[in-house]
Coordinates of C-alpha atoms and ligand atoms in Angstrom, one line a residue:
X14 CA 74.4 -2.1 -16.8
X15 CA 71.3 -3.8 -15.7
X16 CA 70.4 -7.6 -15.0
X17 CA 67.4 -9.1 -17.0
X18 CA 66.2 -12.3 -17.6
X19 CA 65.7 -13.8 -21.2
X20 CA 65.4 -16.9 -23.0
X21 CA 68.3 -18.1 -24.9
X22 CA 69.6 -21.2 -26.9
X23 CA 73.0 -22.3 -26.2
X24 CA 73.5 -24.3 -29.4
X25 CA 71.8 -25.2 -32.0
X26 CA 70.5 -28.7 -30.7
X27 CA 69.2 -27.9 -27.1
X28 CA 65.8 -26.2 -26.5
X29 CA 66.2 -22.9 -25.4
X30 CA 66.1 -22.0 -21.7
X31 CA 66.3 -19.0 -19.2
X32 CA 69.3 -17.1 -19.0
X33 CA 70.0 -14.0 -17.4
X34 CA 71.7 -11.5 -19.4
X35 CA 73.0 -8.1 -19.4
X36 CA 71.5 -4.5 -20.7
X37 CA 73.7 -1.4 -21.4
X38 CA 73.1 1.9 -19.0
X39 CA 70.8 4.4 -20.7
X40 CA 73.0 6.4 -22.5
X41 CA 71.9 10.3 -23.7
X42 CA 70.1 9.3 -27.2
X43 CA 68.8 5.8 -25.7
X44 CA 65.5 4.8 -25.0
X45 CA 65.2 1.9 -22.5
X46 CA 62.4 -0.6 -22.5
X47 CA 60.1 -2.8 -20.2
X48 CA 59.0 -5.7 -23.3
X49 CA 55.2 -6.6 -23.3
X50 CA 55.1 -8.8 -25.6
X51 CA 57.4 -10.5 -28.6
X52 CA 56.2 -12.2 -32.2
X53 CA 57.8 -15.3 -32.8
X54 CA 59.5 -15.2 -36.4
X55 CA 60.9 -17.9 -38.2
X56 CA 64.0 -16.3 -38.4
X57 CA 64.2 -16.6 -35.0
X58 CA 63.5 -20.5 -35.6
X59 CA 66.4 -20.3 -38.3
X60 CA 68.6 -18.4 -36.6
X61 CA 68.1 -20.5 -32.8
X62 CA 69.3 -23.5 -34.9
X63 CA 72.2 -22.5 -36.6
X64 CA 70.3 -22.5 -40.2
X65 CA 72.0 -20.3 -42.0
X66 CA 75.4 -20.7 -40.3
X67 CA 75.9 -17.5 -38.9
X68 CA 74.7 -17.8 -35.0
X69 CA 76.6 -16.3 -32.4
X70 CA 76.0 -18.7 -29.1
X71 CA 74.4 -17.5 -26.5
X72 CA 71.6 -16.4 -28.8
X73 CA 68.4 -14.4 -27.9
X74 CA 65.9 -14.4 -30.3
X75 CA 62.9 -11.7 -30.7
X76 CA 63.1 -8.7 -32.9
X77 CA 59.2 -8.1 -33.3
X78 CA 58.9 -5.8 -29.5
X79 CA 56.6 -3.7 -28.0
X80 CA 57.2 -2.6 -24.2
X81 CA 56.5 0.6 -22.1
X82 CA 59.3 3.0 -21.6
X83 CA 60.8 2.9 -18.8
X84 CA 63.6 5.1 -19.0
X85 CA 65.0 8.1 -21.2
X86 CA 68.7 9.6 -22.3
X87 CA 69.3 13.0 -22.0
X88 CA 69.2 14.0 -25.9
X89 CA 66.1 12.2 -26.5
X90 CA 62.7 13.9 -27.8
X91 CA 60.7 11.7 -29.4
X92 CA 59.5 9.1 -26.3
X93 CA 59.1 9.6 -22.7
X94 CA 58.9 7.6 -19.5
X95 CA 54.8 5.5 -19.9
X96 CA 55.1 6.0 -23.4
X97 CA 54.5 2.4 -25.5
X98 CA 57.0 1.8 -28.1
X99 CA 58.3 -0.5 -30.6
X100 CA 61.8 -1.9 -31.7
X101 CA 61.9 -4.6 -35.2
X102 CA 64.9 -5.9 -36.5
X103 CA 67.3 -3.4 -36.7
X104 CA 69.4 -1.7 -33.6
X105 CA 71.9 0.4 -35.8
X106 CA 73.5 1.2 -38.5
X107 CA 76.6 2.7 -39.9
X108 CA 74.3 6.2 -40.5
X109 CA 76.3 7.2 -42.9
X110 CA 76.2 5.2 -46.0
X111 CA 74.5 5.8 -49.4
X112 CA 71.5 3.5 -47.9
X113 CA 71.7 5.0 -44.2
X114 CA 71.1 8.5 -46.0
X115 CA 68.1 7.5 -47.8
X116 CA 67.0 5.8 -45.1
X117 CA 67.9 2.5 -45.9
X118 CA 69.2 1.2 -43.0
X119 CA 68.8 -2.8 -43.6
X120 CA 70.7 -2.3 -46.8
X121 CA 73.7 -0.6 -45.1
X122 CA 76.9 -0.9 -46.4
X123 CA 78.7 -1.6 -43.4
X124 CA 76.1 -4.2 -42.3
X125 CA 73.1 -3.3 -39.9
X126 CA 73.4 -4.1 -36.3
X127 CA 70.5 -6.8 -35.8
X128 CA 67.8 -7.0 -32.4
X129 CA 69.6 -10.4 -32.4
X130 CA 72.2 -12.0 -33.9
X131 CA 74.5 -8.6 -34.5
X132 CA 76.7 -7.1 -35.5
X133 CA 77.1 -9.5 -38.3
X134 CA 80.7 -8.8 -38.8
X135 CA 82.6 -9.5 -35.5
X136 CA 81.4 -7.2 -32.7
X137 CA 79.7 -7.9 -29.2
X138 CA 76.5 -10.2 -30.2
X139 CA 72.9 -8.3 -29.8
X140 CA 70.6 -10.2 -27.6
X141 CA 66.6 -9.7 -28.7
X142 CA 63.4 -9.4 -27.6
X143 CA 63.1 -12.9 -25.7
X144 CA 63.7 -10.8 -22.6
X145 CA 62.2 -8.7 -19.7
X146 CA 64.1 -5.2 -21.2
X147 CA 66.0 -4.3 -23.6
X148 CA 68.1 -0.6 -24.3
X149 CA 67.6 0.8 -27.9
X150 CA 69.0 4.0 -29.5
X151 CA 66.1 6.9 -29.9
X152 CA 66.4 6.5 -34.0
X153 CA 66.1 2.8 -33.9
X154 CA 62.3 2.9 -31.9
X155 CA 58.9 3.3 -33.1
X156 CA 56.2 5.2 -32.2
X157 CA 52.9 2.6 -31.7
X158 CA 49.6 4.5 -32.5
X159 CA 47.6 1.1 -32.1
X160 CA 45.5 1.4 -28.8
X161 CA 46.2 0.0 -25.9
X162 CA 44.3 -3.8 -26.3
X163 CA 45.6 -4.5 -29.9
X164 CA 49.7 -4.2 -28.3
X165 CA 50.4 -8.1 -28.4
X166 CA 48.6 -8.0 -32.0
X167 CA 50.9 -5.0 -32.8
X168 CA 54.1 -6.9 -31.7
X169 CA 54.6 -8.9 -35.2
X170 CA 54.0 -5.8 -37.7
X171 CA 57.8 -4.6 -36.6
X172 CA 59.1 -8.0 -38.8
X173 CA 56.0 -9.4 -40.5
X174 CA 54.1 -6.3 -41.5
X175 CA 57.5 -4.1 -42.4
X176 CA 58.7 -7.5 -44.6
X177 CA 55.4 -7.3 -46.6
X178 CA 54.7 -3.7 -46.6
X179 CA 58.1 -2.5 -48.1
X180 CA 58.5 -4.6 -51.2
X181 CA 54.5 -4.0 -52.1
X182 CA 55.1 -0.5 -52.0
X183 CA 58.4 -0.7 -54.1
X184 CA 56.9 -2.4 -56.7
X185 CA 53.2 -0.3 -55.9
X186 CA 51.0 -1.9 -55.1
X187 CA 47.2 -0.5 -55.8
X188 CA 44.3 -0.5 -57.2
X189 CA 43.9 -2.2 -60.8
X190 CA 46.7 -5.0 -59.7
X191 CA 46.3 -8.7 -59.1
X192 CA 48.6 -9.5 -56.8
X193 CA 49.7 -12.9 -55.2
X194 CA 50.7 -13.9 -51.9
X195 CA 52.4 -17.1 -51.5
X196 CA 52.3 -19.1 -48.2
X197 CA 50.0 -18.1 -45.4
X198 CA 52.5 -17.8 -42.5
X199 CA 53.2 -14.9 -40.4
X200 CA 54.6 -12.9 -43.3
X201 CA 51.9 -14.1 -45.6
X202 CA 48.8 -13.3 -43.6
X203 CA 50.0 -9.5 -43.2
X204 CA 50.7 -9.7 -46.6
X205 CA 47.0 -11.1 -47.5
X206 CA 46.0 -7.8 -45.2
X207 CA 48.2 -5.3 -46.4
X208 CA 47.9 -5.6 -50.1
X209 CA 43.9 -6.3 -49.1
X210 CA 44.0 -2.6 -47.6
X211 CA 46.3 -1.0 -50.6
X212 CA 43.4 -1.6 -53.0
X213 CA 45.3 -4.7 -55.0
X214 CA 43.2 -7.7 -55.7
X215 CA 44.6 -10.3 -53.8
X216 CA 45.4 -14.1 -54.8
X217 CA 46.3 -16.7 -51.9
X218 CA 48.6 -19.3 -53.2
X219 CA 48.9 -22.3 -50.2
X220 CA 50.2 -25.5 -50.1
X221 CA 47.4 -26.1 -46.9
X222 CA 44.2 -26.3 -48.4
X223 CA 42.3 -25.9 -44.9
X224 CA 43.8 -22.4 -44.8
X225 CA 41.4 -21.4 -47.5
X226 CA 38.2 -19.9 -45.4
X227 CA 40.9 -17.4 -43.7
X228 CA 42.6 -16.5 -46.4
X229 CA 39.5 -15.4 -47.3
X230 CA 38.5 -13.5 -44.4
X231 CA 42.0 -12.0 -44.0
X232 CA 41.3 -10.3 -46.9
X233 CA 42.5 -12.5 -50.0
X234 CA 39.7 -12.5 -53.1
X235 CA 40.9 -15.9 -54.4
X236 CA 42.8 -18.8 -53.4
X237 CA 44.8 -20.8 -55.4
X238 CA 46.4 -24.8 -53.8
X239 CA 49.6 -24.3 -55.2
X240 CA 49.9 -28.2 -55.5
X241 CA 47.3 -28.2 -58.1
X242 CA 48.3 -27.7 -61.4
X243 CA 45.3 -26.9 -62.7
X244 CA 44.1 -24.4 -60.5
X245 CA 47.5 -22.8 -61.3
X246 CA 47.3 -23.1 -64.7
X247 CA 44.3 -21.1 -64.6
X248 CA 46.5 -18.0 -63.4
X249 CA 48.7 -18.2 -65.9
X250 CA 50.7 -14.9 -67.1
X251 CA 48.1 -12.8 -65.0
X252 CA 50.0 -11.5 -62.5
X253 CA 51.1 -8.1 -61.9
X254 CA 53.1 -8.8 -58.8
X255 CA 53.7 -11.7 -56.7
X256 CA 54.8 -12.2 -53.1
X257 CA 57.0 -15.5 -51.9
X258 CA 57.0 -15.8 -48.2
X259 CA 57.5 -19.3 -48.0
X260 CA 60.0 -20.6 -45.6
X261 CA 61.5 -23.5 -47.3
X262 CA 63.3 -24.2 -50.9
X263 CA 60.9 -25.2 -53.3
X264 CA 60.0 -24.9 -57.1
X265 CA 59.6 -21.2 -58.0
X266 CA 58.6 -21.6 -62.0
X267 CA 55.1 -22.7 -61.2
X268 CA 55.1 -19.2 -59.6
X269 CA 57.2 -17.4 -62.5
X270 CA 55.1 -18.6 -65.4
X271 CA 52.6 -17.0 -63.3
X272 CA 53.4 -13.5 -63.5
X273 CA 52.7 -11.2 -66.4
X274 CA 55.2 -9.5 -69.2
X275 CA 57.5 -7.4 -67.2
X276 CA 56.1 -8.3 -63.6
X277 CA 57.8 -9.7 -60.8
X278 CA 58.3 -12.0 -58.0
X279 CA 59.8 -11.2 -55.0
X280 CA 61.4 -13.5 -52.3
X281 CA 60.8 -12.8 -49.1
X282 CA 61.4 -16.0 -47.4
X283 CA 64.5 -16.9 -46.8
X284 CA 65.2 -21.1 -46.7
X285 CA 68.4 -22.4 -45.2
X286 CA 69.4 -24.2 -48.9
X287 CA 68.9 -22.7 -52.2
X288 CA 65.5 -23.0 -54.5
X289 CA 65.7 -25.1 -57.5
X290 CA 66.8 -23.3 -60.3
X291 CA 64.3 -21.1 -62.3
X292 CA 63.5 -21.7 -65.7
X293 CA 65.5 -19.1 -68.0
X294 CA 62.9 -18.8 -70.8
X295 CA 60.3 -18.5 -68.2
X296 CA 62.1 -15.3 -67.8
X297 CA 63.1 -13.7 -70.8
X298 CA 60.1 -15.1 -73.1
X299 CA 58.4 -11.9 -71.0
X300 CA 60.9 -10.4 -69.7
X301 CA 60.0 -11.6 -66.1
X302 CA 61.9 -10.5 -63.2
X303 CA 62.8 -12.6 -60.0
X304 CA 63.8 -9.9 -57.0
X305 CA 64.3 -10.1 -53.2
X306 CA 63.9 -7.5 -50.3
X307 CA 64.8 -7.6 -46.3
X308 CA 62.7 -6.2 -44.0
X309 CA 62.3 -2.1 -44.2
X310 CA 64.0 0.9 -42.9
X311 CA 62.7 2.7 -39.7
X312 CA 61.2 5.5 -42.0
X313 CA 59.0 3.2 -43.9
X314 CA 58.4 0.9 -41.1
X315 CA 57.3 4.1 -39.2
X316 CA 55.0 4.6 -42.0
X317 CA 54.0 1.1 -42.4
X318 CA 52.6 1.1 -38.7
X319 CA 51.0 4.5 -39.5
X320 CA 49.4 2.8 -42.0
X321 CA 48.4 -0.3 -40.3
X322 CA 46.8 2.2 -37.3
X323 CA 44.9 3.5 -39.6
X324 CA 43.4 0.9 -41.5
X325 CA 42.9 -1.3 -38.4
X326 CA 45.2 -4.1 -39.3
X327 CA 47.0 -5.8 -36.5
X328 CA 48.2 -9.6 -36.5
X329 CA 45.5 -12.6 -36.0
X330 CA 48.0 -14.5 -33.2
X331 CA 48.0 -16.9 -30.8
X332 CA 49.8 -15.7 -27.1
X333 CA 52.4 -18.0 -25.4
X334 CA 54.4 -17.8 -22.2
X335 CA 57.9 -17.7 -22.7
X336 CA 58.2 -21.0 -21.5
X337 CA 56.5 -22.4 -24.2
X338 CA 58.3 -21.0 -27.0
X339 CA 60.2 -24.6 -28.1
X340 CA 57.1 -26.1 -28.2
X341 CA 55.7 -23.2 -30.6
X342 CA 58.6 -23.4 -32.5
X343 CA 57.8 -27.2 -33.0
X344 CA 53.9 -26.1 -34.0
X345 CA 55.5 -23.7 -36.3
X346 CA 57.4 -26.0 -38.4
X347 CA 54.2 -27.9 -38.7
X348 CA 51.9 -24.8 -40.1
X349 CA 50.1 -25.1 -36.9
X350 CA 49.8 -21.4 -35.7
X351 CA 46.6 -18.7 -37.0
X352 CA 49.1 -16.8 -37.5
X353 CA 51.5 -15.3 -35.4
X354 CA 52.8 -16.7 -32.3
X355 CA 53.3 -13.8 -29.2
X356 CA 54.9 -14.4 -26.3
X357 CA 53.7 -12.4 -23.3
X358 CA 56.7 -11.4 -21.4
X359 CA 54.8 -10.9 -18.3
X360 CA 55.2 -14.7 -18.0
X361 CA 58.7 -13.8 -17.2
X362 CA 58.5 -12.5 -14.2
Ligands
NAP20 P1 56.0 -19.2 -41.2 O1 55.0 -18.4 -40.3 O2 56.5 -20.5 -40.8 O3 55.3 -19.2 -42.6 C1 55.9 -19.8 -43.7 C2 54.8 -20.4 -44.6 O4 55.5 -21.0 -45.7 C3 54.0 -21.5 -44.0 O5 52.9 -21.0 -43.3 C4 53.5 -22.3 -45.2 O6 52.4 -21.7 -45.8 C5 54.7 -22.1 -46.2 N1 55.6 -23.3 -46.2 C6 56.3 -23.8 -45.1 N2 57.0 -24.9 -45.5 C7 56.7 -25.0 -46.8 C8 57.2 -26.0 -47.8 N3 58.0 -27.0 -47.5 N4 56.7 -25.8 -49.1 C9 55.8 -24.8 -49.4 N5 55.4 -23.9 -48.5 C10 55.8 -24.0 -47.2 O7 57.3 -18.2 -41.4 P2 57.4 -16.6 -41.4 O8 57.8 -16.1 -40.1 O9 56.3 -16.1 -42.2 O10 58.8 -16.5 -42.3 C11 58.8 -16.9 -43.6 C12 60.2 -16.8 -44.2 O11 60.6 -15.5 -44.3 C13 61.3 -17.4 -43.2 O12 62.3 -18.1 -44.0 C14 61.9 -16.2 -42.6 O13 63.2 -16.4 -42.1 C15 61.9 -15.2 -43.7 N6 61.9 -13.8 -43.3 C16 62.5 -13.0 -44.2 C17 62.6 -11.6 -44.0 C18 63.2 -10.7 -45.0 O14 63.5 -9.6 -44.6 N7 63.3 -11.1 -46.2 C19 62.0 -11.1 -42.8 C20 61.3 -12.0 -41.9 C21 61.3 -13.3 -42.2 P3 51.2 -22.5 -46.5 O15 50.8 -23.5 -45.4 O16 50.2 -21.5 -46.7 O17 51.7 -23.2 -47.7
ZN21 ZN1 61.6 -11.6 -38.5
ZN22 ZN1 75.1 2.5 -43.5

């Protein structure tokens, strides 16, 4: 076992606050990890507060990390000691499942071990990325192909990117296709990027009509105010797939009626109460679906990094020392971060 520092809340009223916690020894298949730098997700936010009733106190938040390895197990192949590598939101599975053997591992039947926050169903509690180090099994870490200056930029694709990335490639995502996006958060600004770079025509729907120049430039071909019935009525039935990343209940019809015969729209976000009901005959008047997805396994998120490497897409965020993270979360809640916050863990020390 090893000693490292990390930043956890206690409760969910209190900010959170240093707290020293402990780290397994390297066994033969782990990889163990000196953290760079950690994305600030809103699940993080949702989960430091209690919002969806299922926190485990002390909590740790951080599953989007990207360290140095520091140390190696026995049985492992795939890093080495100086190697830069990557951990999202997923520390284990069951592995043997129907969804572990297709590589599946956030649908698991058995329940995935989270960064943070795991595992869900009694068990020790995972502490995330929040910290100095953390000890991950070899099939649970990524490889980063990103060079060496874009790391902190890299550190939100292992939750934002792999969130966005994995339900446009279910429903594939291309060429030919409008597309939306809604809510330019951290999710929705990779998704602006990564549909962008799949070849999809690319519609912005915001409720912050002063984040229409970047949804621009991140790579969006229209923007649509999504308070503006007009400009929404002006999309109407168009839509060959839509996006919802949007971190809060709200109306989805105004999206559905949206959406072509046969298309979909997939939620992402994930609010701490239900969304108003949708409107049936919005759905079966064309057959319109309304679908969900959670995160992506290691394959595709493997893949999705590959990807990102290759295009040269990274996160547009703003770094923060650990010590500021309740104030970010407070900015966060407000919209007020372009558009990923990152802590720099070097502020740790
Ligand atoms: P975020 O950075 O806070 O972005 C959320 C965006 O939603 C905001 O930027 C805003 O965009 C829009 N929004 C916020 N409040 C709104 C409201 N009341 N009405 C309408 N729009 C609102 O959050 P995030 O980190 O991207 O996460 C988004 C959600 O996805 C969270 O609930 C998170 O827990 C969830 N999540 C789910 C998965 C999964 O696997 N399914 C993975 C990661 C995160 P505009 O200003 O452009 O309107
Ligand atoms: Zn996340
Ligand atoms: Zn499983």
């Amino acid at each position: 076992m090893t000693t490292t520092l990390a930043f956890a809340a206690q409760n969910p009223e209190t900010p959170l606050a240093p707290m020293k916690i402990q780290r397994r020894a390297v066994g033969p298949d782990d990889v163990a990890i000196d953290i760079l730098y950690c994305g600030v997700c809103h699940s993080d936010l949702h989960t430091a507060r209690n919002e969806w009733n299922n926190t485990l106190y002390p909590s740790v938040p951080g599953h989007e990390i990207v360290g140095r390895v520091s140390a190696v197990g026995s049985s492992v192949t795939q890093f080495k000691v100086g190697d830069v590598a990557g951990v999202g939101c997923m520390v284990d599975s069951c592995r043997h499942c129907a969804s572990c053997g297709e590589s599946l591992e956030q649908y698991c039947e058995s329940g995935f071990t989270g960064t943070y926050n795991g595992p869900v169903f009694g068990g020790e509690n995972t502490f995330g990325g929040y910290s100095q180090h953390i000890v991950v099994d070899q099939r649970f870490v990524l490889q980063i192909r990103h060079s060496a200056e874009q790391l902190a930029a890299v550190a939100p694709l292992l939750c934002a990117g792999i969130t966005t990335y994995s339900p446009l490639r279910q429903w594939k995502v291309g060429p030919g296709q409008k597309v939306g996006i809604v809510g330019l958060g951290g999710l929705g600004h990779m998704g602006v990027k990564i549909a962008a770079a799949m070849g999809a025509h690319v519609v912005l729907f915001t409720t912050s009509p002063n984040k229409r120049d970047d949804a621009l430039r991140l790579g969006a071909s229209e923007v649509v105010v999504s308070k503006n019935a007009d400009e929404m009525a002006a999309h109407a039935s168009s839509f060959d797939f839509i996006l919802n990343t949007v971190a809060a209940p709200h109306d989805l019809n105004p999206f559905l009626n949206l959406l072509k015969r046969d298309a979909t729209l997939c939620l992402v976000g994930a609010p701490d109460s239900p969304h108003p009901p949708a409107d049936v005959f919005g759905l079966i008047f064309k057959r319109r679906r309304i679908a969900g997805s959670l995160i992506g396994g290691i394959a595709e998120t493997q893949e999705m990094l590959d990807f990102c490497a290759e295009h040269g897409i990274v996160s547009d965020i703003e770094v923060i020392p650990m010590q500021a993270i309740n104030q970010a979360y407070e900015r966060m809640l407000k919209s007020d971060v372009k558009y990923r916050f990152v802590i720099d863990m070097a502020s740790l020390a």
